[in-house]
């Protein structure tokens, strides 16, 4: 039974958890801490948690569930900062976008503690304490990656917690999570960062032309490429092998398309584009995106 939740890191994810709890589970008391005093001020003004604390220790002292919502590269440090004050029996979880390295960091900083790593597959390109909103997790998946010897009650408590926030819960091992998310999230971000970077470096097409005619497809990549630089730097550094593995496959497929274009092989292009169109339909049928044309933008 979870009654007191402590949220460490009060940006997009931490703030959204606090707001979702306030709306969906008002009986749960929330405390929070962020290393940045300006973030703590905004968190207090927006009521992201019931009590904003000045130290991580104060935030977790009464908690039965602590959720670390800091960039992946800061997880070890954030976990070490709560170790002394963490009550006996409290569960520690996180929302980090990569799971193998985070699980290792948490296990090292908090030996013998109940650790249930998690990744809500939900977010936006915005970050910071102004960015959070209560419905972020509604109908989105949250993947838990408990270690093999994890306590079943702790797994159920964290599953129930995410279900209460409106999420659908799946359990996976951390290695598989990192491979799946490399394909569905990390490589798409890398591609967006590359395309937007390449376009801004072109010499024979001006930057103002790229921006002016962006509705041709470029615009949709700019949304992803506007994502938080610290968060994404840490994701690539911490999910290195899965990203490199998937990037190798992607490069091979891109080379095959290059060959098809060069040799005028229209069948190959048509077959691929037909398959990808069907995948878009499946994403919509799964309730993971808006079915209106152009994401429902007002034209
Ligand atoms: P965010 O909006 O930048 O919030 C992170 C907050 O943590 C910032 O206020 C940051 O302060 C603070 N922080 C950094 N180190 C800290 C520490 N040691 N102790 C306490 N606070 C600390 O980032 P976010 O988008 O919420 O991402 C948080 C986590 O969620 C990341 O691990 C990310 O991989 C994961 N995630 C993100 C998304 C997404 O779409 N954004 C989706 C799923 C999961 P400063 O800014 O001053 O450093």
CSV table of C-alpha atoms and ligand atoms in Angstrom, one decimal:
chain,number,residue,atom,x,y,z
A,1,UNK,CA,0.0,0.0,0.0
A,2,UNK,CA,1.6,3.3,-1.1
A,3,UNK,CA,0.7,6.3,0.9
A,4,UNK,CA,3.8,8.6,0.6
A,5,UNK,CA,5.6,9.2,-2.7
A,6,UNK,CA,8.8,11.1,-3.0
A,7,UNK,CA,9.8,12.5,-6.4
A,8,UNK,CA,13.4,13.4,-7.0
A,9,UNK,CA,13.7,15.7,-10.1
A,10,UNK,CA,10.7,18.0,-10.7
A,11,UNK,CA,10.9,18.5,-14.5
A,12,UNK,CA,8.6,17.2,-17.2
A,13,UNK,CA,8.4,13.6,-15.8
A,14,UNK,CA,8.6,14.3,-12.1
A,15,UNK,CA,6.1,17.2,-12.4
A,16,UNK,CA,3.7,15.1,-14.5
A,17,UNK,CA,3.8,12.3,-11.9
A,18,UNK,CA,3.0,14.8,-9.1
A,19,UNK,CA,0.1,16.4,-11.1
A,20,UNK,CA,-1.3,13.0,-12.1
A,21,UNK,CA,-1.2,11.8,-8.5
A,22,UNK,CA,-2.9,15.0,-7.3
A,23,UNK,CA,-5.7,14.4,-9.9
A,24,UNK,CA,-6.1,10.6,-9.8
A,25,UNK,CA,-4.9,9.6,-6.3
A,26,UNK,CA,-5.4,12.6,-4.0
A,27,UNK,CA,-5.0,10.4,-0.9
A,28,UNK,CA,-1.3,9.8,-1.6
A,29,UNK,CA,0.9,12.4,0.0
A,30,UNK,CA,3.8,13.7,-2.2
A,31,UNK,CA,7.1,15.3,-1.4
A,32,UNK,CA,9.7,16.4,-3.9
A,33,UNK,CA,13.2,17.7,-4.4
A,34,UNK,CA,15.1,19.1,-7.4
A,35,UNK,CA,18.8,20.0,-7.4
A,36,UNK,CA,17.9,23.3,-9.1
A,37,UNK,CA,16.5,25.9,-6.6
A,38,UNK,CA,14.7,27.7,-9.5
A,39,UNK,CA,12.9,24.4,-10.4
A,40,UNK,CA,12.0,24.0,-6.7
A,41,UNK,CA,10.4,27.5,-6.7
A,42,UNK,CA,8.3,26.8,-9.8
A,43,UNK,CA,7.4,23.3,-8.4
A,44,UNK,CA,6.0,25.0,-5.3
A,45,UNK,CA,4.1,27.6,-7.3
A,46,UNK,CA,2.5,25.0,-9.6
A,47,UNK,CA,1.8,22.6,-6.8
A,48,UNK,CA,3.7,19.7,-8.5
A,49,UNK,CA,4.0,18.0,-5.2
A,50,UNK,CA,2.4,18.6,-1.8
A,51,UNK,CA,5.7,19.6,-0.1
A,52,UNK,CA,8.9,20.8,-1.9
A,53,UNK,CA,11.9,20.0,0.3
A,54,UNK,CA,15.3,21.6,0.4
A,55,UNK,CA,17.3,18.4,0.5
A,56,UNK,CA,16.8,14.9,-1.1
A,57,UNK,CA,17.0,13.4,2.4
A,58,UNK,CA,14.1,15.5,3.7
A,59,UNK,CA,12.0,14.5,0.6
A,60,UNK,CA,12.4,10.7,1.2
A,61,UNK,CA,12.3,10.5,5.0
A,62,UNK,CA,8.6,9.4,5.1
A,63,UNK,CA,8.4,7.8,1.7
A,64,UNK,CA,7.3,4.3,0.9
A,65,UNK,CA,7.9,4.8,-2.8
A,66,UNK,CA,10.7,7.1,-4.2
A,67,UNK,CA,10.8,7.8,-8.0
A,68,UNK,CA,14.0,9.2,-9.4
A,69,UNK,CA,13.1,11.6,-12.3
A,70,UNK,CA,16.5,13.0,-13.2
A,71,UNK,CA,18.6,12.6,-16.4
A,72,UNK,CA,19.9,9.1,-16.8
A,73,UNK,CA,23.5,10.2,-16.2
A,74,UNK,CA,22.5,11.7,-12.8
A,75,UNK,CA,20.7,8.6,-11.5
A,76,UNK,CA,23.6,7.2,-9.5
A,77,UNK,CA,24.3,10.5,-7.8
A,78,UNK,CA,20.5,11.0,-7.0
A,79,UNK,CA,20.3,7.5,-5.6
A,80,UNK,CA,23.4,8.0,-3.4
A,81,UNK,CA,21.9,11.3,-2.1
A,82,UNK,CA,18.9,9.5,-0.6
A,83,UNK,CA,20.6,6.3,0.7
A,84,UNK,CA,21.0,7.5,4.3
A,85,UNK,CA,17.5,8.8,4.8
A,86,UNK,CA,15.6,6.1,2.9
A,87,UNK,CA,13.2,4.4,5.3
A,88,UNK,CA,13.4,0.6,5.8
A,89,UNK,CA,11.2,-1.2,3.3
A,90,UNK,CA,10.8,1.8,0.9
A,91,UNK,CA,10.7,0.9,-2.8
A,92,UNK,CA,12.9,2.9,-5.1
A,93,UNK,CA,12.0,3.3,-8.8
A,94,UNK,CA,12.9,5.7,-11.6
A,95,UNK,CA,11.7,6.8,-15.0
A,96,UNK,CA,15.0,6.7,-16.9
A,97,UNK,CA,14.9,6.1,-20.7
A,98,UNK,CA,17.6,3.4,-20.6
A,99,UNK,CA,17.4,0.6,-18.2
A,100,UNK,CA,20.5,-1.6,-18.0
A,101,UNK,CA,22.9,1.1,-16.9
A,102,UNK,CA,20.4,2.8,-14.6
A,103,UNK,CA,19.6,-0.6,-12.9
A,104,UNK,CA,23.3,-1.0,-12.3
A,105,UNK,CA,23.7,2.5,-10.9
A,106,UNK,CA,20.8,2.1,-8.5
A,107,UNK,CA,21.9,-1.3,-7.3
A,108,UNK,CA,25.4,0.0,-6.6
A,109,UNK,CA,24.1,3.1,-4.7
A,110,UNK,CA,21.4,1.3,-2.8
A,111,UNK,CA,22.6,-2.2,-1.9
A,112,UNK,CA,20.0,-4.5,-0.4
A,113,UNK,CA,17.1,-2.1,-1.2
A,114,UNK,CA,13.9,-2.9,-3.1
A,115,UNK,CA,14.6,-1.5,-6.6
A,116,UNK,CA,12.0,-1.7,-9.4
A,117,UNK,CA,13.3,0.3,-12.4
A,118,UNK,CA,10.6,1.7,-14.7
A,119,UNK,CA,10.3,3.6,-18.0
A,120,UNK,CA,7.0,5.3,-18.8
A,121,UNK,CA,7.1,5.5,-22.6
A,122,UNK,CA,5.5,9.0,-22.6
A,123,UNK,CA,6.9,12.4,-23.0
A,124,UNK,CA,7.2,15.5,-25.1
A,125,UNK,CA,10.0,17.6,-26.6
A,126,UNK,CA,9.6,20.0,-23.6
A,127,UNK,CA,11.4,19.8,-20.3
A,128,UNK,CA,11.5,21.6,-17.0
A,129,UNK,CA,9.0,22.2,-14.2
A,130,UNK,CA,6.6,24.2,-16.4
A,131,UNK,CA,6.3,21.3,-18.9
A,132,UNK,CA,4.5,18.7,-16.8
A,133,UNK,CA,0.8,17.8,-17.1
A,134,UNK,CA,-1.5,15.3,-15.4
A,135,UNK,CA,-2.6,13.3,-18.4
A,136,UNK,CA,0.9,12.6,-19.8
A,137,UNK,CA,0.7,8.9,-18.9
A,138,UNK,CA,-2.9,8.2,-19.8
A,139,UNK,CA,-3.1,5.1,-22.1
A,140,UNK,CA,0.7,5.1,-22.5
A,141,UNK,CA,2.8,2.1,-21.7
A,142,UNK,CA,5.1,2.0,-18.7
A,143,UNK,CA,7.7,-0.8,-18.8
A,144,UNK,CA,9.0,-2.2,-15.6
A,145,UNK,CA,12.4,-4.0,-15.6
A,146,UNK,CA,12.7,-5.6,-12.2
A,147,UNK,CA,15.8,-7.6,-11.4
A,148,UNK,CA,15.4,-11.4,-11.4
A,149,UNK,CA,15.3,-11.6,-7.6
A,150,UNK,CA,13.0,-8.7,-7.1
A,151,UNK,CA,10.3,-8.9,-4.5
A,152,UNK,CA,6.9,-9.7,-6.1
A,153,UNK,CA,5.0,-7.4,-3.7
A,154,UNK,CA,7.2,-4.5,-4.7
A,155,UNK,CA,6.7,-5.3,-8.4
A,156,UNK,CA,2.9,-5.3,-7.8
A,157,UNK,CA,3.0,-2.1,-5.9
A,158,UNK,CA,4.9,-0.3,-8.7
A,159,UNK,CA,2.6,-1.8,-11.3
A,160,UNK,CA,-0.5,-0.7,-9.4
A,161,UNK,CA,1.0,2.8,-9.0
A,162,UNK,CA,1.5,3.3,-12.7
A,163,UNK,CA,-1.9,1.8,-13.5
A,164,UNK,CA,-3.4,4.4,-11.0
A,165,UNK,CA,-1.8,7.1,-13.1
A,166,UNK,CA,-3.6,5.8,-16.2
A,167,UNK,CA,-0.7,3.8,-17.8
A,168,UNK,CA,-0.7,0.3,-19.2
A,169,UNK,CA,2.1,-1.8,-17.5
A,170,UNK,CA,4.4,-4.3,-19.2
A,171,UNK,CA,7.3,-6.2,-17.6
A,172,UNK,CA,10.5,-6.9,-19.5
A,173,UNK,CA,14.1,-7.6,-18.8
A,174,UNK,CA,16.3,-4.5,-19.0
A,175,UNK,CA,18.4,-5.7,-21.9
A,176,UNK,CA,15.4,-6.3,-24.1
A,177,UNK,CA,13.9,-3.0,-23.1
A,178,UNK,CA,17.1,-1.2,-24.2
A,179,UNK,CA,17.0,-2.9,-27.6
A,180,UNK,CA,13.3,-2.2,-28.2
A,181,UNK,CA,13.6,1.4,-27.2
A,182,UNK,CA,16.7,1.9,-29.3
A,183,UNK,CA,14.5,1.2,-32.3
A,184,UNK,CA,11.3,3.0,-31.3
A,185,UNK,CA,12.8,6.0,-29.6
A,186,UNK,CA,16.6,6.4,-29.5
A,187,UNK,CA,17.4,5.9,-33.2
A,188,UNK,CA,14.4,8.1,-34.4
A,189,UNK,CA,15.8,10.9,-32.1
A,190,UNK,CA,19.3,10.4,-33.6
A,191,UNK,CA,17.9,10.6,-37.1
A,192,UNK,CA,16.0,13.7,-36.3
A,193,UNK,CA,19.1,15.3,-34.7
A,194,UNK,CA,21.0,14.4,-37.8
A,195,UNK,CA,18.5,15.6,-40.4
A,196,UNK,CA,18.0,18.9,-38.7
A,197,UNK,CA,21.7,19.3,-38.2
A,198,UNK,CA,22.5,18.5,-41.8
A,199,UNK,CA,19.9,20.9,-43.1
A,200,UNK,CA,21.3,23.7,-41.0
A,201,UNK,CA,24.8,23.1,-42.4
A,202,UNK,CA,23.8,23.1,-46.1
A,203,UNK,CA,25.5,25.6,-48.3
A,204,UNK,CA,23.5,25.5,-51.6
A,205,UNK,CA,20.1,25.6,-49.8
A,206,UNK,CA,19.8,28.4,-47.4
A,207,UNK,CA,18.7,28.0,-43.8
A,208,UNK,CA,15.8,30.4,-44.3
A,209,UNK,CA,14.6,28.2,-47.2
A,210,UNK,CA,14.8,25.1,-45.0
A,211,UNK,CA,12.6,26.9,-42.4
A,212,UNK,CA,10.2,28.5,-44.9
A,213,UNK,CA,9.4,25.2,-46.7
A,214,UNK,CA,9.6,23.0,-43.5
A,215,UNK,CA,6.0,21.7,-43.9
A,216,UNK,CA,7.4,19.3,-46.5
A,217,UNK,CA,8.4,16.9,-43.7
A,218,UNK,CA,11.3,18.6,-42.0
A,219,UNK,CA,9.0,20.3,-39.5
A,220,UNK,CA,8.1,17.0,-37.9
A,221,UNK,CA,11.7,16.1,-37.4
A,222,UNK,CA,12.3,19.5,-35.7
A,223,UNK,CA,9.9,18.6,-32.9
A,224,UNK,CA,11.9,15.6,-32.0
A,225,UNK,CA,15.2,17.4,-32.5
A,226,UNK,CA,14.1,20.1,-30.0
A,227,UNK,CA,14.2,17.5,-27.2
A,228,UNK,CA,16.3,18.2,-24.1
A,229,UNK,CA,20.1,18.0,-24.9
A,230,UNK,CA,21.2,16.8,-21.5
A,231,UNK,CA,18.5,14.0,-21.4
A,232,UNK,CA,19.4,12.8,-24.9
A,233,UNK,CA,23.2,13.0,-24.5
A,234,UNK,CA,22.8,10.8,-21.5
A,235,UNK,CA,20.5,8.3,-23.3
A,236,UNK,CA,23.0,7.7,-26.1
A,237,UNK,CA,25.9,7.4,-23.6
A,238,UNK,CA,24.0,5.0,-21.5
A,239,UNK,CA,22.4,2.8,-24.2
A,240,UNK,CA,25.5,2.6,-26.3
A,241,UNK,CA,25.5,-1.0,-27.4
A,242,UNK,CA,21.8,-1.3,-28.3
A,243,UNK,CA,21.9,2.0,-30.2
A,244,UNK,CA,25.0,1.0,-32.1
A,245,UNK,CA,23.5,-2.4,-32.9
A,246,UNK,CA,20.3,-0.9,-34.3
A,247,UNK,CA,22.2,1.9,-36.0
A,248,UNK,CA,24.2,-0.8,-37.9
A,249,UNK,CA,20.9,-2.4,-39.1
A,250,UNK,CA,19.5,1.0,-40.1
A,251,UNK,CA,22.6,2.0,-42.0
A,252,UNK,CA,22.4,-1.3,-44.0
A,253,UNK,CA,18.7,-0.7,-44.8
A,254,UNK,CA,19.5,2.9,-45.9
A,255,UNK,CA,22.3,1.6,-48.1
A,256,UNK,CA,19.8,-0.8,-49.7
A,257,UNK,CA,17.4,2.1,-50.4
A,258,UNK,CA,20.2,4.1,-51.9
A,259,UNK,CA,21.0,1.2,-54.2
A,260,UNK,CA,17.3,1.0,-55.2
A,261,UNK,CA,17.1,4.7,-56.0
A,262,UNK,CA,20.3,4.6,-58.0
A,263,UNK,CA,19.2,1.5,-60.0
A,264,UNK,CA,15.7,2.7,-60.6
A,265,UNK,CA,14.2,-0.2,-58.6
A,266,UNK,CA,10.7,1.2,-58.0
A,267,UNK,CA,9.3,-2.1,-56.7
A,268,UNK,CA,11.7,-2.1,-53.7
A,269,UNK,CA,10.7,1.4,-52.8
A,270,UNK,CA,7.0,0.8,-53.3
A,271,UNK,CA,7.0,-2.4,-51.3
A,272,UNK,CA,8.8,-0.7,-48.4
A,273,UNK,CA,6.5,2.3,-48.4
A,274,UNK,CA,3.4,0.0,-48.4
A,275,UNK,CA,4.7,-1.8,-45.4
A,276,UNK,CA,5.5,1.4,-43.5
A,277,UNK,CA,2.1,2.8,-44.2
A,278,UNK,CA,0.5,-0.3,-42.6
A,279,UNK,CA,2.6,0.3,-39.5
A,280,UNK,CA,1.2,3.8,-39.2
A,281,UNK,CA,-2.3,2.3,-39.3
A,282,UNK,CA,-1.4,-0.1,-36.5
A,283,UNK,CA,0.0,2.7,-34.3
A,284,UNK,CA,-3.3,4.5,-34.6
A,285,UNK,CA,-5.4,1.4,-34.0
A,286,UNK,CA,-3.3,0.8,-30.8
A,287,UNK,CA,-4.4,4.3,-29.6
A,288,UNK,CA,-0.9,5.6,-29.7
A,289,UNK,CA,-1.5,8.5,-32.0
A,290,UNK,CA,-4.1,10.9,-33.4
A,291,UNK,CA,-5.8,9.4,-36.5
A,292,UNK,CA,-6.5,12.9,-38.1
A,293,UNK,CA,-4.4,13.8,-41.1
A,294,UNK,CA,-1.1,15.7,-40.2
A,295,UNK,CA,-1.6,14.9,-36.5
A,296,UNK,CA,-4.8,16.9,-36.5
A,297,UNK,CA,-3.1,20.2,-37.1
A,298,UNK,CA,-5.4,23.1,-37.9
A,299,UNK,CA,-4.8,24.0,-41.6
B,1,LIG,P1,13.8,17.5,-17.1
B,1,LIG,O1,12.5,18.1,-17.4
B,1,LIG,O2,15.1,18.2,-17.5
B,1,LIG,O3,13.8,17.3,-15.5
B,1,LIG,C1,14.9,16.7,-14.8
B,1,LIG,C2,15.2,17.5,-13.5
B,1,LIG,O4,16.1,16.9,-12.7
B,1,LIG,C3,15.8,18.9,-13.8
B,1,LIG,O5,15.0,19.9,-13.1
B,1,LIG,C4,17.2,18.8,-13.3
B,1,LIG,O6,17.7,20.0,-12.9
B,1,LIG,C5,17.0,17.8,-12.1
B,1,LIG,N1,18.2,17.2,-11.7
B,1,LIG,C6,19.3,16.9,-12.3
B,1,LIG,N2,20.2,16.2,-11.5
B,1,LIG,C7,19.6,16.1,-10.3
B,1,LIG,C8,19.9,15.5,-9.1
B,1,LIG,N3,21.1,14.8,-8.9
B,1,LIG,N4,19.1,15.5,-8.0
B,1,LIG,C9,17.9,16.2,-8.2
B,1,LIG,N5,17.5,16.8,-9.3
B,1,LIG,C10,18.3,16.7,-10.4
B,1,LIG,O7,13.9,16.0,-17.7
B,1,LIG,P2,12.7,15.0,-17.9
B,1,LIG,O8,12.3,15.1,-19.3
B,1,LIG,O9,11.7,15.0,-16.8
B,1,LIG,O10,13.5,13.6,-17.8
B,1,LIG,C11,13.7,13.0,-16.6
B,1,LIG,C12,14.0,11.5,-16.8
B,1,LIG,O11,12.9,10.9,-17.5
B,1,LIG,C13,15.2,11.2,-17.6
B,1,LIG,O12,15.9,10.1,-17.1
B,1,LIG,C14,14.6,10.7,-19.0
B,1,LIG,O13,15.5,9.8,-19.6
B,1,LIG,C15,13.3,10.2,-18.6
B,1,LIG,N6,12.2,10.2,-19.6
B,1,LIG,C16,12.0,11.3,-20.3
B,1,LIG,C17,11.0,11.4,-21.2
B,1,LIG,C18,10.8,12.6,-22.1
B,1,LIG,O14,10.1,12.6,-23.1
B,1,LIG,N7,11.3,13.8,-21.7
B,1,LIG,C19,10.2,10.3,-21.4
B,1,LIG,C20,10.4,9.1,-20.6
B,1,LIG,C21,11.4,9.1,-19.7
B,1,LIG,P3,18.6,20.8,-13.9
B,1,LIG,O15,17.8,21.0,-15.2
B,1,LIG,O16,19.0,22.1,-13.3
B,1,LIG,O17,19.8,20.0,-14.2
